[in-house]
Amino acid sequence: MAATGGRRCRRLEGETARAVLANVDTLLFDCDGVLWRGEAALSGAPAALGRLAAAGKRLCYVTNNSSRTRVAYTEKLRRLGFPPAEPRHVFGSAFCAARYLRQALPPGAAAYVLGGPALSAELEAAGIPHLGPGPAALPGPAPADWAQAPLEPAVRAVLVGFDEHFSYAKLCQALRYLLRGPDCLLVGTNRDNRLPLEGGSAIPGTGCLVKAVETAAEREAFIVGKPSRYIFDCVASEFDIDPARTIMVGDRLDTDILMGNTCGLTTLLTLTGVSTLEEVRGHQESDCPARQGLVPDYYVDSIADLLPALED
């Protein structure tokens, strides 16, 4: 794909693919839309990752999904036929959010959580007291009741992840904690506004919930997940990562590719998920530096396209 003056995006194939893969030690994979859709592995993806692992490449999984724990991801990889992975190779936004709060909060401080069981489990594993997961009801019939419900004194952070029980009651409680002062942190797992489903439909993503809390609190959240550099820093703290020898593989320009470009990684877009080549062309032809940051170095139709370059 020719560029008009900014970044250039090329199909990764043939000798170029062999040369690129020979010069990398680590590949970071997004999961949904890259390795699988729902509960089905994408055709050829397990075989491609199997050959990468056999070639001695380090495989890590970097996902904004906060509704699964690291252990749950390793179990899904095994179930769908991918190479065995340890929890330490999985960097989900739930785990990374717990890691951030463990570093940022004083000892004994708690978090008010808008999120599900996986986020709660990762916080528990990190030793962070928390409350909030699950359904919540307004504490009375009038706004005066809502503004006087008891607050937990130890709460020093509001953490927003994917929460199927998100409600006005939870939004009220989150705001009340944040109004206690700037010492109460506001943290979001990611800003993904829409989660695509099979057949072209979609559901609201965590970004919608983060935006609601930000709007009420008139504050901006610290975002843990892609495109934030923080989630890559989590990987780099666990492994000796050389950005010049690392590829970020993803299906979204505004998360996977932007994070990879920001962190100095080689970026590879796979067309089995959200973003399209038409979007890449639009960004590539723009004079806007921010849009140039959304252009990947390479693209493939699917991860299976890497298989010929991995043959002995």
mmCIF file of C-alpha atoms in Angstrom:
data_model
loop_
_atom_site.group_PDB
_atom_site.id
_atom_site.type_symbol
_atom_site.label_atom_id
_atom_site.label_comp_id
_atom_site.label_asym_id
_atom_site.label_seq_id
_atom_site.Cartn_x
_atom_site.Cartn_y
_atom_site.Cartn_z
ATOM 1 C CA MET A 1 0.000 0.000 0.000
ATOM 2 C CA ALA A 2 1.682 3.199 -1.181
ATOM 3 C CA ALA A 3 1.982 6.137 1.195
ATOM 4 C CA THR A 4 1.736 9.784 0.249
ATOM 5 C CA GLY A 5 4.351 10.993 2.696
ATOM 6 C CA GLY A 6 3.782 9.432 6.110
ATOM 7 C CA ARG A 7 3.935 5.853 7.392
ATOM 8 C CA ARG A 8 3.825 3.063 4.844
ATOM 9 C CA CYS A 9 1.746 -0.085 5.316
ATOM 10 C CA ARG A 10 2.660 -3.202 3.339
ATOM 11 C CA ARG A 11 1.251 -6.703 3.080
ATOM 12 C CA LEU A 12 3.440 -9.067 5.099
ATOM 13 C CA GLU A 13 4.250 -11.974 2.801
ATOM 14 C CA GLY A 14 7.013 -13.898 1.064
ATOM 15 C CA GLU A 15 10.625 -13.027 1.783
ATOM 16 C CA THR A 16 9.609 -9.885 3.653
ATOM 17 C CA ALA A 17 7.593 -11.988 6.103
ATOM 18 C CA ARG A 18 10.483 -14.405 6.595
ATOM 19 C CA ALA A 19 12.924 -11.560 7.226
ATOM 20 C CA VAL A 20 10.614 -9.741 9.639
ATOM 21 C CA LEU A 21 9.816 -12.861 11.662
ATOM 22 C CA ALA A 22 13.484 -13.897 11.744
ATOM 23 C CA ASN A 23 14.366 -10.598 13.394
ATOM 24 C CA VAL A 24 11.857 -10.672 16.240
ATOM 25 C CA ASP A 25 12.000 -12.373 19.622
ATOM 26 C CA THR A 26 8.533 -11.528 20.949
ATOM 27 C CA LEU A 27 5.048 -11.263 19.497
ATOM 28 C CA LEU A 28 2.222 -9.598 21.428
ATOM 29 C CA PHE A 29 -1.231 -10.744 20.331
ATOM 30 C CA ASP A 30 -4.605 -9.222 20.858
ATOM 31 C CA CYS A 31 -7.117 -12.059 21.146
ATOM 32 C CA ASP A 32 -10.707 -11.341 20.072
ATOM 33 C CA GLY A 33 -10.785 -10.875 16.292
ATOM 34 C CA VAL A 34 -7.145 -11.919 15.956
ATOM 35 C CA LEU A 35 -6.920 -15.452 17.369
ATOM 36 C CA TRP A 36 -10.601 -16.283 17.773
ATOM 37 C CA ARG A 37 -14.159 -15.097 17.373
ATOM 38 C CA GLY A 38 -16.323 -16.015 20.331
ATOM 39 C CA GLU A 39 -15.569 -19.634 21.161
ATOM 40 C CA ALA A 40 -14.064 -20.610 17.786
ATOM 41 C CA ALA A 41 -10.407 -20.244 16.811
ATOM 42 C CA LEU A 42 -9.828 -18.463 13.516
ATOM 43 C CA SER A 43 -8.740 -20.862 10.796
ATOM 44 C CA GLY A 44 -4.987 -21.437 10.833
ATOM 45 C CA ALA A 45 -4.347 -19.330 13.937
ATOM 46 C CA PRO A 46 -3.441 -22.205 16.309
ATOM 47 C CA ALA A 47 -1.082 -23.666 13.688
ATOM 48 C CA ALA A 48 0.606 -20.302 13.102
ATOM 49 C CA LEU A 49 1.196 -19.714 16.812
ATOM 50 C CA GLY A 50 2.357 -23.284 17.202
ATOM 51 C CA ARG A 51 5.053 -22.742 14.573
ATOM 52 C CA LEU A 52 6.066 -19.432 16.131
ATOM 53 C CA ALA A 53 6.455 -21.142 19.506
ATOM 54 C CA ALA A 54 8.413 -23.990 17.912
ATOM 55 C CA ALA A 55 10.737 -21.385 16.369
ATOM 56 C CA GLY A 56 11.522 -20.108 19.859
ATOM 57 C CA LYS A 57 9.440 -16.942 19.753
ATOM 58 C CA ARG A 58 8.013 -15.572 22.997
ATOM 59 C CA LEU A 59 4.223 -15.279 22.682
ATOM 60 C CA CYS A 60 2.286 -12.908 24.943
ATOM 61 C CA TYR A 61 -1.377 -11.964 24.936
ATOM 62 C CA VAL A 62 -2.397 -8.343 25.507
ATOM 63 C CA THR A 63 -6.127 -7.717 25.749
ATOM 64 C CA ASN A 64 -8.429 -4.923 26.879
ATOM 65 C CA ASN A 65 -11.055 -7.451 27.940
ATOM 66 C CA SER A 66 -11.558 -7.107 31.711
ATOM 67 C CA SER A 67 -14.120 -9.911 31.968
ATOM 68 C CA ARG A 68 -11.572 -12.762 32.044
ATOM 69 C CA THR A 69 -8.713 -13.522 34.414
ATOM 70 C CA ARG A 70 -5.242 -14.501 33.270
ATOM 71 C CA VAL A 71 -5.970 -18.119 34.197
ATOM 72 C CA ALA A 72 -9.209 -18.084 32.192
ATOM 73 C CA TYR A 73 -7.276 -16.916 29.126
ATOM 74 C CA THR A 74 -4.710 -19.710 29.447
ATOM 75 C CA GLU A 75 -7.560 -22.209 29.672
ATOM 76 C CA LYS A 76 -9.220 -20.785 26.550
ATOM 77 C CA LEU A 77 -5.960 -20.878 24.606
ATOM 78 C CA ARG A 78 -5.532 -24.544 25.548
ATOM 79 C CA ARG A 79 -9.161 -25.366 24.753
ATOM 80 C CA LEU A 80 -8.921 -23.842 21.268
ATOM 81 C CA GLY A 81 -5.692 -25.637 20.403
ATOM 82 C CA PHE A 82 -3.125 -22.861 20.823
ATOM 83 C CA PRO A 83 0.346 -23.508 22.288
ATOM 84 C CA PRO A 84 0.355 -23.858 26.087
ATOM 85 C CA ALA A 85 0.631 -20.507 27.885
ATOM 86 C CA GLU A 86 1.299 -19.619 31.497
ATOM 87 C CA PRO A 87 -0.691 -16.887 33.276
ATOM 88 C CA ARG A 88 2.424 -14.711 33.264
ATOM 89 C CA HIS A 89 2.168 -14.511 29.467
ATOM 90 C CA VAL A 90 -1.325 -12.943 29.615
ATOM 91 C CA PHE A 91 -1.795 -9.221 30.174
ATOM 92 C CA GLY A 92 -5.484 -8.420 30.442
ATOM 93 C CA SER A 93 -6.783 -5.055 31.550
ATOM 94 C CA ALA A 94 -8.193 -6.600 34.742
ATOM 95 C CA PHE A 95 -4.777 -7.891 35.830
ATOM 96 C CA CYS A 96 -3.009 -4.681 34.811
ATOM 97 C CA ALA A 97 -5.575 -2.520 36.620
ATOM 98 C CA ALA A 98 -4.989 -4.515 39.801
ATOM 99 C CA ARG A 99 -1.243 -4.107 39.329
ATOM 100 C CA TYR A 100 -1.630 -0.349 38.896
ATOM 101 C CA LEU A 101 -3.726 0.033 42.034
ATOM 102 C CA ARG A 102 -1.304 -2.096 44.045
ATOM 103 C CA GLN A 103 1.405 0.394 43.135
ATOM 104 C CA ALA A 104 -0.674 3.573 43.408
ATOM 105 C CA LEU A 105 -2.730 3.029 46.569
ATOM 106 C CA PRO A 106 -1.411 3.354 50.129
ATOM 107 C CA PRO A 107 -1.437 0.176 52.275
ATOM 108 C CA GLY A 108 -4.918 -0.785 53.400
ATOM 109 C CA ALA A 109 -6.712 1.438 50.881
ATOM 110 C CA ALA A 110 -9.703 -0.031 49.048
ATOM 111 C CA ALA A 111 -11.308 0.395 45.621
ATOM 112 C CA TYR A 112 -14.928 0.899 44.635
ATOM 113 C CA VAL A 113 -15.364 -1.295 41.552
ATOM 114 C CA LEU A 114 -17.731 -1.124 38.633
ATOM 115 C CA GLY A 115 -16.881 -4.473 37.126
ATOM 116 C CA GLY A 116 -17.455 -8.191 37.147
ATOM 117 C CA PRO A 117 -16.093 -11.339 38.806
ATOM 118 C CA ALA A 118 -12.823 -11.421 36.815
ATOM 119 C CA LEU A 119 -11.898 -7.888 37.849
ATOM 120 C CA SER A 120 -12.765 -8.753 41.438
ATOM 121 C CA ALA A 121 -10.638 -11.911 41.261
ATOM 122 C CA GLU A 122 -7.576 -10.058 39.956
ATOM 123 C CA LEU A 123 -7.939 -7.411 42.688
ATOM 124 C CA GLU A 124 -8.201 -10.125 45.310
ATOM 125 C CA ALA A 125 -5.105 -11.847 43.932
ATOM 126 C CA ALA A 126 -3.253 -8.519 44.175
ATOM 127 C CA GLY A 127 -4.351 -8.086 47.790
ATOM 128 C CA ILE A 128 -6.508 -5.008 47.160
ATOM 129 C CA PRO A 129 -9.666 -4.683 49.310
ATOM 130 C CA HIS A 130 -12.639 -3.736 47.167
ATOM 131 C CA LEU A 131 -16.404 -3.464 47.040
ATOM 132 C CA GLY A 132 -19.037 -2.832 44.408
ATOM 133 C CA PRO A 133 -19.241 -5.822 42.012
ATOM 134 C CA GLY A 134 -22.721 -7.167 41.380
ATOM 135 C CA PRO A 135 -26.161 -5.521 41.201
ATOM 136 C CA ALA A 136 -26.854 -2.393 43.243
ATOM 137 C CA ALA A 137 -30.071 -0.562 44.107
ATOM 138 C CA LEU A 138 -30.676 3.052 45.015
ATOM 139 C CA PRO A 139 -30.757 3.415 48.825
ATOM 140 C CA GLY A 140 -34.084 5.240 48.904
ATOM 141 C CA PRO A 141 -36.831 6.934 46.870
ATOM 142 C CA ALA A 142 -35.402 10.474 46.775
ATOM 143 C CA PRO A 143 -32.141 12.154 45.670
ATOM 144 C CA ALA A 144 -31.492 13.161 49.279
ATOM 145 C CA ASP A 145 -31.384 9.452 50.167
ATOM 146 C CA TRP A 146 -28.993 8.715 47.318
ATOM 147 C CA ALA A 147 -26.585 11.416 48.473
ATOM 148 C CA GLN A 148 -26.491 10.178 52.060
ATOM 149 C CA ALA A 149 -25.882 6.459 51.653
ATOM 150 C CA PRO A 150 -22.957 5.210 53.769
ATOM 151 C CA LEU A 151 -19.513 5.333 52.191
ATOM 152 C CA GLU A 152 -16.624 3.004 53.003
ATOM 153 C CA PRO A 153 -13.900 5.190 54.583
ATOM 154 C CA ALA A 154 -11.050 3.071 53.170
ATOM 155 C CA VAL A 155 -11.998 3.644 49.505
ATOM 156 C CA ARG A 156 -9.312 5.643 47.722
ATOM 157 C CA ALA A 157 -10.021 4.645 44.107
ATOM 158 C CA VAL A 158 -12.912 4.097 41.711
ATOM 159 C CA LEU A 159 -12.146 1.420 39.126
ATOM 160 C CA VAL A 160 -14.357 1.116 36.034
ATOM 161 C CA GLY A 161 -14.335 -2.066 33.960
ATOM 162 C CA PHE A 162 -16.948 -3.976 31.994
ATOM 163 C CA ASP A 163 -19.996 -4.186 34.247
ATOM 164 C CA GLU A 164 -23.218 -5.809 33.070
ATOM 165 C CA HIS A 165 -24.824 -4.486 36.273
ATOM 166 C CA PHE A 166 -23.869 -0.862 35.634
ATOM 167 C CA SER A 167 -26.662 1.365 36.954
ATOM 168 C CA TYR A 168 -27.586 4.837 38.089
ATOM 169 C CA ALA A 169 -27.126 3.642 41.670
ATOM 170 C CA LYS A 170 -23.522 2.665 40.960
ATOM 171 C CA LEU A 171 -22.867 5.900 39.103
ATOM 172 C CA CYS A 172 -24.141 7.880 42.094
ATOM 173 C CA GLN A 173 -21.939 5.955 44.492
ATOM 174 C CA ALA A 174 -18.863 6.301 42.253
ATOM 175 C CA LEU A 175 -19.402 10.061 42.041
ATOM 176 C CA ARG A 176 -19.757 10.382 45.809
ATOM 177 C CA TYR A 177 -16.426 8.639 46.363
ATOM 178 C CA LEU A 178 -14.728 10.838 43.773
ATOM 179 C CA LEU A 179 -16.210 14.007 45.269
ATOM 180 C CA ARG A 180 -14.334 13.322 48.486
ATOM 181 C CA GLY A 181 -11.295 14.803 46.783
ATOM 182 C CA PRO A 182 -8.496 14.330 44.250
ATOM 183 C CA ASP A 183 -6.853 11.732 46.485
ATOM 184 C CA CYS A 184 -9.513 9.286 45.289
ATOM 185 C CA LEU A 185 -8.180 7.887 42.005
ATOM 186 C CA LEU A 186 -10.327 7.333 38.917
ATOM 187 C CA VAL A 187 -9.072 4.386 36.837
ATOM 188 C CA GLY A 188 -10.592 2.748 33.746
ATOM 189 C CA THR A 189 -9.624 -0.587 32.238
ATOM 190 C CA ASN A 190 -10.090 0.653 28.638
ATOM 191 C CA ARG A 191 -11.964 3.065 26.348
ATOM 192 C CA ASP A 192 -13.368 0.544 23.856
ATOM 193 C CA ASN A 193 -16.774 2.102 23.136
ATOM 194 C CA ARG A 194 -18.285 -0.757 21.180
ATOM 195 C CA LEU A 195 -17.791 -4.513 21.233
ATOM 196 C CA PRO A 196 -18.549 -6.111 17.835
ATOM 197 C CA LEU A 197 -20.512 -9.353 17.721
ATOM 198 C CA GLU A 198 -20.998 -11.968 15.037
ATOM 199 C CA GLY A 199 -23.343 -10.902 12.233
ATOM 200 C CA GLY A 200 -22.457 -7.225 12.372
ATOM 201 C CA SER A 201 -24.204 -6.363 15.621
ATOM 202 C CA ALA A 202 -22.508 -4.824 18.654
ATOM 203 C CA ILE A 203 -22.930 -4.008 22.333
ATOM 204 C CA PRO A 204 -21.704 -0.979 24.314
ATOM 205 C CA GLY A 205 -18.162 -1.376 25.602
ATOM 206 C CA THR A 206 -16.395 -0.333 28.787
ATOM 207 C CA GLY A 207 -15.531 3.044 27.273
ATOM 208 C CA CYS A 208 -19.196 4.048 27.548
ATOM 209 C CA LEU A 209 -19.159 3.343 31.278
ATOM 210 C CA VAL A 210 -15.848 5.146 31.781
ATOM 211 C CA LYS A 211 -17.218 8.184 29.943
ATOM 212 C CA ALA A 212 -20.331 8.239 32.143
ATOM 213 C CA VAL A 213 -18.238 8.332 35.327
ATOM 214 C CA GLU A 214 -15.844 10.904 33.859
ATOM 215 C CA THR A 215 -18.756 13.117 32.852
ATOM 216 C CA ALA A 216 -20.379 12.927 36.286
ATOM 217 C CA ALA A 217 -17.098 13.509 38.131
ATOM 218 C CA GLU A 218 -15.775 16.128 35.680
ATOM 219 C CA ARG A 219 -12.464 14.259 35.799
ATOM 220 C CA GLU A 220 -10.451 12.204 33.320
ATOM 221 C CA ALA A 221 -9.682 8.604 34.177
ATOM 222 C CA PHE A 222 -6.251 6.993 34.017
ATOM 223 C CA ILE A 223 -6.653 4.264 31.395
ATOM 224 C CA VAL A 224 -4.770 1.017 31.877
ATOM 225 C CA GLY A 225 -5.500 -0.785 28.603
ATOM 226 C CA LYS A 226 -4.497 -0.194 24.997
ATOM 227 C CA PRO A 227 -3.570 2.261 23.566
ATOM 228 C CA SER A 228 -2.117 3.325 26.939
ATOM 229 C CA ARG A 229 1.573 2.661 27.283
ATOM 230 C CA TYR A 230 0.934 1.283 30.769
ATOM 231 C CA ILE A 231 -0.198 -2.133 29.567
ATOM 232 C CA PHE A 232 2.991 -2.496 27.500
ATOM 233 C CA ASP A 233 5.022 -1.436 30.545
ATOM 234 C CA CYS A 234 3.406 -4.346 32.403
ATOM 235 C CA VAL A 235 4.756 -6.727 29.743
ATOM 236 C CA ALA A 236 8.190 -5.088 29.831
ATOM 237 C CA SER A 237 8.333 -5.406 33.627
ATOM 238 C CA GLU A 238 7.747 -9.161 33.361
ATOM 239 C CA PHE A 239 10.018 -9.948 30.404
ATOM 240 C CA ASP A 240 13.193 -8.524 28.909
ATOM 241 C CA ILE A 241 11.513 -6.892 25.914
ATOM 242 C CA ASP A 242 13.453 -5.199 23.118
ATOM 243 C CA PRO A 243 10.896 -3.027 21.293
ATOM 244 C CA ALA A 244 12.958 -3.212 18.086
ATOM 245 C CA ARG A 245 12.544 -7.023 18.144
ATOM 246 C CA THR A 246 8.858 -7.115 19.097
ATOM 247 C CA ILE A 247 5.675 -7.220 16.984
ATOM 248 C CA MET A 248 2.244 -6.101 18.151
ATOM 249 C CA VAL A 249 -0.471 -8.024 16.305
ATOM 250 C CA GLY A 250 -4.008 -6.695 16.462
ATOM 251 C CA ASP A 251 -7.241 -5.975 14.631
ATOM 252 C CA ARG A 252 -7.949 -2.436 15.891
ATOM 253 C CA LEU A 253 -6.059 0.619 14.696
ATOM 254 C CA ASP A 254 -7.090 2.823 17.629
ATOM 255 C CA THR A 255 -5.928 0.398 20.325
ATOM 256 C CA ASP A 256 -3.530 -2.339 19.178
ATOM 257 C CA ILE A 257 -1.748 -0.474 16.400
ATOM 258 C CA LEU A 258 -1.633 2.891 18.162
ATOM 259 C CA MET A 259 -0.127 1.321 21.283
ATOM 260 C CA GLY A 260 2.441 -0.593 19.246
ATOM 261 C CA ASN A 261 3.469 2.489 17.290
ATOM 262 C CA THR A 262 3.633 4.613 20.457
ATOM 263 C CA CYS A 263 5.911 2.072 22.122
ATOM 264 C CA GLY A 264 8.260 1.657 19.160
ATOM 265 C CA LEU A 265 7.126 -1.843 18.193
ATOM 266 C CA THR A 266 6.637 -3.273 14.714
ATOM 267 C CA THR A 267 2.881 -3.330 14.123
ATOM 268 C CA LEU A 268 0.842 -5.900 12.197
ATOM 269 C CA LEU A 269 -2.868 -5.481 11.440
ATOM 270 C CA THR A 270 -4.943 -8.573 10.793
ATOM 271 C CA LEU A 271 -8.145 -8.034 8.816
ATOM 272 C CA THR A 272 -10.204 -10.646 10.681
ATOM 273 C CA GLY A 273 -11.578 -8.170 13.213
ATOM 274 C CA VAL A 274 -12.634 -4.540 13.506
ATOM 275 C CA SER A 275 -10.436 -2.307 11.324
ATOM 276 C CA THR A 276 -10.257 -2.313 7.530
ATOM 277 C CA LEU A 277 -7.755 -1.462 4.819
ATOM 278 C CA GLU A 278 -9.990 1.462 3.806
ATOM 279 C CA GLU A 279 -9.455 2.962 7.259
ATOM 280 C CA VAL A 280 -5.704 2.411 6.961
ATOM 281 C CA ARG A 281 -5.666 4.208 3.597
ATOM 282 C CA GLY A 282 -7.607 7.124 5.027
ATOM 283 C CA HIS A 283 -5.140 7.572 7.881
ATOM 284 C CA GLN A 284 -2.154 7.020 5.612
ATOM 285 C CA GLU A 285 -3.227 9.747 3.198
ATOM 286 C CA SER A 286 -3.867 12.245 5.991
ATOM 287 C CA ASP A 287 -1.435 15.006 6.915
ATOM 288 C CA CYS A 288 -2.532 14.742 10.556
ATOM 289 C CA PRO A 289 0.276 13.316 12.749
ATOM 290 C CA ALA A 290 -2.248 11.718 15.107
ATOM 291 C CA ARG A 291 -3.839 9.804 12.235
ATOM 292 C CA GLN A 292 -0.398 8.700 10.998
ATOM 293 C CA GLY A 293 0.054 7.042 14.377
ATOM 294 C CA LEU A 294 -2.828 4.700 13.489
ATOM 295 C CA VAL A 295 -1.087 3.285 10.392
ATOM 296 C CA PRO A 296 0.433 -0.197 10.883
ATOM 297 C CA ASP A 297 3.755 -1.261 9.416
ATOM 298 C CA TYR A 298 2.221 -4.385 7.863
ATOM 299 C CA TYR A 299 -1.088 -6.146 7.362
ATOM 300 C CA VAL A 300 -2.308 -9.680 6.668
ATOM 301 C CA ASP A 301 -5.737 -11.006 5.813
ATOM 302 C CA SER A 302 -5.437 -13.373 8.768
ATOM 303 C CA ILE A 303 -2.797 -14.813 11.077
ATOM 304 C CA ALA A 304 -2.859 -17.944 8.907
ATOM 305 C CA ASP A 305 -1.068 -15.904 6.221
ATOM 306 C CA LEU A 306 2.100 -16.216 8.284
ATOM 307 C CA LEU A 307 2.215 -19.996 7.871
ATOM 308 C CA PRO A 308 4.221 -20.079 4.587
ATOM 309 C CA ALA A 309 6.910 -17.872 6.125
ATOM 310 C CA LEU A 310 7.199 -20.293 9.062
ATOM 311 C CA GLU A 311 7.770 -23.439 7.020
ATOM 312 C CA ASP A 312 11.084 -25.209 7.524
#
